Amino acid sequence: MSEHEFKAYNKKSLNKIKYLDRIDPEIKKDIEICTNIIPFRVSSYVIDELIDWDKVPDDPIFQMTFPQPGMIGTEKFNKLKFLYLNGQNEDFNTEVRNIHFAMNPHPAGQKDMNIPVMDNRTLPGMQHKYDETVLFFPSQGQLCHSFCTYCFRWAQFIGLQDLKFSSREKESLYRYITINPLITDLLFTGGDPMVMKASVIEKYVEPFIQQKPDHLQNIRFGTKALAYWPYRFFDDKDSDELMRLFEKIVDKGYHLAVMAHFSHYRELETPAVEKAVKRLRSVGAQIRCQAPLIKNINDKSIVWEKMWKDQVKLGAVPYYFFVERDTGPKNYFEVPLVKALEIFTNAYRNVSGLARTVRGPSMSAGPGKILLEDINEINGEKVFVLKFVQSRIKEFVNKVFFAKYNENASWIDDLEPAFGEKEFFYEKRYSELRNNKINILKNCVK
Ligand SMILES: *Cc1c(COP(=O)(O)O)cnc(C)c1O
């Protein structure tokens, strides 16, 4: 029998969160208004065990889950608030829409480039950007136990982005992988696949257990459940069933990777998360941890240093340190690249080699994942040293290149090539690929 029944609050049940009665009623009203813009959902675990209510509104976990006026911008927020208090009429709805579209709901505009093609049709529940790894978005997993205010997939939670799932997604996934020998990794993502019942996850995984394609080595689950609902792994009604499924995946010879999203060391401090990590490790899962750097939440090197140390202590592996994408409340959350490198480096220097498995600051951009490796001076010119650690064009991987030093830049798009060059080395081939509209690399020849 489970002791912790999953419970989450949303926009409509905000008033039922008792702790909110302890804060200034004006701040509470502002949050309520903000939930019309930024998707809001928060689990009882986050409220009861993670947020330090004495430190609200500055508390990092509160910032991570409760929408704030600053995320919308003072001017826009004030207008919204005026319309809200005046009765939420058509003008209010128009303003909500305007704010949403100004928040860049489709970053990088390369949705189409990642959608695979098979048997002359596109497979919309999947993304295939890098040869080795297919992302699968199961339709029942397009939700999370709590929403992050900085989520780059925010648009899908308010119906602005339609992922258009196909009814035959399970069969398509298996077939697509079996006929693509370059694929070694299958990554279940969302939303959060861990919101699905074990029996639903099993339906998707079952063909891969029935018959393992030789070239498929790794099955990954991208999840924030360890941070937002660790009970998922030992105290939900079907936790045991889920663990048995994980064991079956491992027994079949796959490397099972839980790609955990941890943004702050506080998320690693509860007895529940410790128990969940132990349970996962006991069934043979490897836990790798990643998160973006977010202003007002984790923009101090001590946060990362402590978090990486805590992860290693629990037997989890630090993996990626991301730069926040160009979407959503970007201004509120963005950290300049110079500062990102400083935070990363100061934390990296203070941990042992066991935690230096982490890579960053990493930008998941159109052509690939680009690291800011260093700031240097070459022939009298101050430059950013950048490197591809992942790319849709294989020859780019592990290539170093240079951009003009730029104190204010917070994304690759803000950068210009160094040494007077007209464009970055990757731009010609990348734009050729982009002009083909569909991702010819991932088009099955069959
Ligand atoms: C990050 C990412 C992956 C996985 O990359 P790894 O470096 O292998 O972890 C796969 N697909 C997409 C679209 C990604 O952004």
CSV table of N, CA and C in Angstrom, one decimal, residues 257-309:
chain,number,residue,atom,x,y,z
A,257,ALA,N,19.6,3.8,-18.9
A,257,ALA,CA,20.0,5.1,-18.3
A,257,ALA,C,18.8,6.0,-18.0
A,258,VAL,N,18.8,6.4,-16.7
A,258,VAL,CA,17.8,7.4,-16.3
A,258,VAL,C,18.5,8.7,-16.4
A,259,MET,N,18.0,9.5,-17.3
A,259,MET,CA,18.6,10.9,-17.5
A,259,MET,C,17.8,11.8,-16.6
A,260,ALA,N,18.4,12.0,-15.4
A,260,ALA,CA,17.7,12.8,-14.4
A,260,ALA,C,17.9,14.3,-14.5
A,261,HIS,N,16.9,15.0,-14.4
A,261,HIS,CA,17.0,16.5,-14.4
A,261,HIS,C,17.0,17.0,-12.9
A,262,PHE,N,18.2,17.4,-12.5
A,262,PHE,CA,18.3,18.0,-11.2
A,262,PHE,C,18.9,19.4,-11.4
A,263,SER,N,18.2,20.4,-10.8
A,263,SER,CA,18.6,21.8,-11.0
A,263,SER,C,19.2,22.4,-9.8
A,264,HIS,N,19.0,21.8,-8.6
A,264,HIS,CA,19.5,22.4,-7.4
A,264,HIS,C,19.8,21.3,-6.4
A,265,TYR,N,20.9,21.4,-5.6
A,265,TYR,CA,21.2,20.4,-4.7
A,265,TYR,C,20.1,20.0,-3.7
A,266,ARG,N,19.3,21.0,-3.4
A,266,ARG,CA,18.1,20.7,-2.5
A,266,ARG,C,17.3,19.5,-2.9
A,267,GLU,N,17.2,19.3,-4.3
A,267,GLU,CA,16.4,18.2,-4.8
A,267,GLU,C,17.1,16.9,-4.5
A,268,LEU,N,18.3,16.9,-4.0
A,268,LEU,CA,19.0,15.6,-3.7
A,268,LEU,C,19.1,15.3,-2.2
A,269,GLU,N,18.4,16.2,-1.4
A,269,GLU,CA,18.6,16.1,0.0
A,269,GLU,C,17.5,15.4,0.8
A,270,THR,N,16.4,15.0,0.2
A,270,THR,CA,15.4,14.4,1.0
A,270,THR,C,15.6,12.9,1.1
A,271,PRO,N,15.0,12.3,2.2
A,271,PRO,CA,15.1,10.8,2.3
A,271,PRO,C,14.5,10.1,1.1
A,272,ALA,N,13.4,10.7,0.5
A,272,ALA,CA,12.7,10.1,-0.6
A,272,ALA,C,13.6,10.0,-1.8
A,273,VAL,N,14.3,11.0,-2.2
A,273,VAL,CA,15.1,11.0,-3.4
A,273,VAL,C,16.3,10.0,-3.2
A,274,GLU,N,16.8,9.9,-2.0
A,274,GLU,CA,17.9,9.0,-1.7
A,274,GLU,C,17.4,7.6,-1.9
A,275,LYS,N,16.2,7.3,-1.4
A,275,LYS,CA,15.7,6.0,-1.5
A,275,LYS,C,15.4,5.6,-3.0
A,276,ALA,N,14.9,6.6,-3.7
A,276,ALA,CA,14.6,6.4,-5.1
A,276,ALA,C,15.9,6.0,-5.9
A,277,VAL,N,16.9,6.8,-5.7
A,277,VAL,CA,18.2,6.6,-6.4
A,277,VAL,C,18.7,5.2,-6.0
A,278,LYS,N,18.7,4.8,-4.8
A,278,LYS,CA,19.1,3.5,-4.4
A,278,LYS,C,18.4,2.4,-5.1
A,279,ARG,N,17.1,2.6,-5.1
A,279,ARG,CA,16.2,1.6,-5.7
A,279,ARG,C,16.5,1.4,-7.2
A,280,LEU,N,16.7,2.5,-7.9
A,280,LEU,CA,17.0,2.5,-9.3
A,280,LEU,C,18.4,1.8,-9.6
A,281,ARG,N,19.3,2.2,-8.7
A,281,ARG,CA,20.7,1.6,-8.9
A,281,ARG,C,20.6,0.0,-8.6
A,282,SER,N,19.7,-0.3,-7.7
A,282,SER,CA,19.7,-1.8,-7.3
A,282,SER,C,19.1,-2.6,-8.4
A,283,VAL,N,18.3,-2.0,-9.3
A,283,VAL,CA,17.8,-2.8,-10.5
A,283,VAL,C,18.8,-2.7,-11.7
A,284,GLY,N,19.9,-2.0,-11.5
A,284,GLY,CA,20.8,-1.9,-12.6
A,284,GLY,C,20.8,-0.7,-13.5
A,285,ALA,N,20.0,0.3,-13.1
A,285,ALA,CA,19.9,1.5,-13.9
A,285,ALA,C,21.1,2.4,-13.6
A,286,GLN,N,21.6,3.1,-14.6
A,286,GLN,CA,22.6,4.1,-14.4
A,286,GLN,C,21.9,5.5,-14.4
A,287,ILE,N,22.2,6.3,-13.4
A,287,ILE,CA,21.6,7.6,-13.4
A,287,ILE,C,22.6,8.7,-13.9
A,288,ARG,N,22.2,9.4,-14.9
A,288,ARG,CA,23.0,10.5,-15.4
A,288,ARG,C,22.2,11.8,-15.2
A,289,CYS,N,22.9,12.9,-14.8
A,289,CYS,CA,22.2,14.1,-14.4
A,289,CYS,C,22.5,15.3,-15.2
A,290,GLN,N,21.5,16.0,-15.6
A,290,GLN,CA,21.6,17.2,-16.4
A,290,GLN,C,20.6,18.3,-16.0
A,291,ALA,N,21.0,19.5,-16.3
A,291,ALA,CA,20.1,20.6,-16.1
A,291,ALA,C,20.6,21.9,-16.8
A,292,PRO,N,19.7,22.8,-17.0
A,292,PRO,CA,20.2,24.1,-17.5
A,292,PRO,C,20.6,25.0,-16.4
A,293,LEU,N,21.5,26.0,-16.7
A,293,LEU,CA,21.9,27.0,-15.8
A,293,LEU,C,20.8,28.1,-15.9
A,294,ILE,N,20.2,28.5,-14.7
A,294,ILE,CA,19.0,29.4,-14.7
A,294,ILE,C,19.3,30.5,-13.7
A,295,LYS,N,19.2,31.7,-14.2
A,295,LYS,CA,19.3,32.8,-13.2
A,295,LYS,C,18.2,32.8,-12.2
A,296,ASN,N,18.4,33.2,-11.0
A,296,ASN,CA,17.5,33.1,-9.9
A,296,ASN,C,17.2,31.7,-9.3
A,297,ILE,N,17.8,30.7,-9.9
A,297,ILE,CA,17.6,29.4,-9.5
A,297,ILE,C,18.9,28.7,-9.1
A,298,ASN,N,19.8,28.6,-10.1
A,298,ASN,CA,21.1,27.9,-9.8
A,298,ASN,C,22.3,28.6,-10.4
A,299,ASP,N,22.3,30.0,-10.4
A,299,ASP,CA,23.4,30.7,-11.0
A,299,ASP,C,24.5,31.1,-10.1
A,300,LYS,N,24.9,30.1,-9.3
A,300,LYS,CA,26.1,30.2,-8.4
A,300,LYS,C,26.9,28.9,-8.5
A,301,SER,N,28.2,29.1,-8.5
A,301,SER,CA,29.0,27.9,-8.7
A,301,SER,C,28.9,26.9,-7.5
A,302,ILE,N,28.6,27.5,-6.3
A,302,ILE,CA,28.5,26.6,-5.2
A,302,ILE,C,27.3,25.6,-5.3
A,303,VAL,N,26.3,26.1,-6.0
A,303,VAL,CA,25.1,25.2,-6.2
A,303,VAL,C,25.5,24.0,-7.0
A,304,TRP,N,26.2,24.3,-8.1
A,304,TRP,CA,26.6,23.1,-9.0
A,304,TRP,C,27.7,22.3,-8.3
A,305,GLU,N,28.6,22.9,-7.6
A,305,GLU,CA,29.7,22.1,-6.9
A,305,GLU,C,29.0,21.1,-5.9
A,306,LYS,N,28.1,21.7,-5.1
A,306,LYS,CA,27.5,20.8,-4.1
A,306,LYS,C,26.6,19.8,-4.8
A,307,MET,N,25.9,20.2,-5.8
A,307,MET,CA,25.0,19.2,-6.5
A,307,MET,C,25.8,18.1,-7.2
A,308,TRP,N,26.9,18.4,-7.8
A,308,TRP,CA,27.7,17.3,-8.5
A,308,TRP,C,28.3,16.4,-7.4
A,309,LYS,N,28.7,17.0,-6.3
A,309,LYS,CA,29.3,16.2,-5.2
A,309,LYS,C,28.2,15.2,-4.7
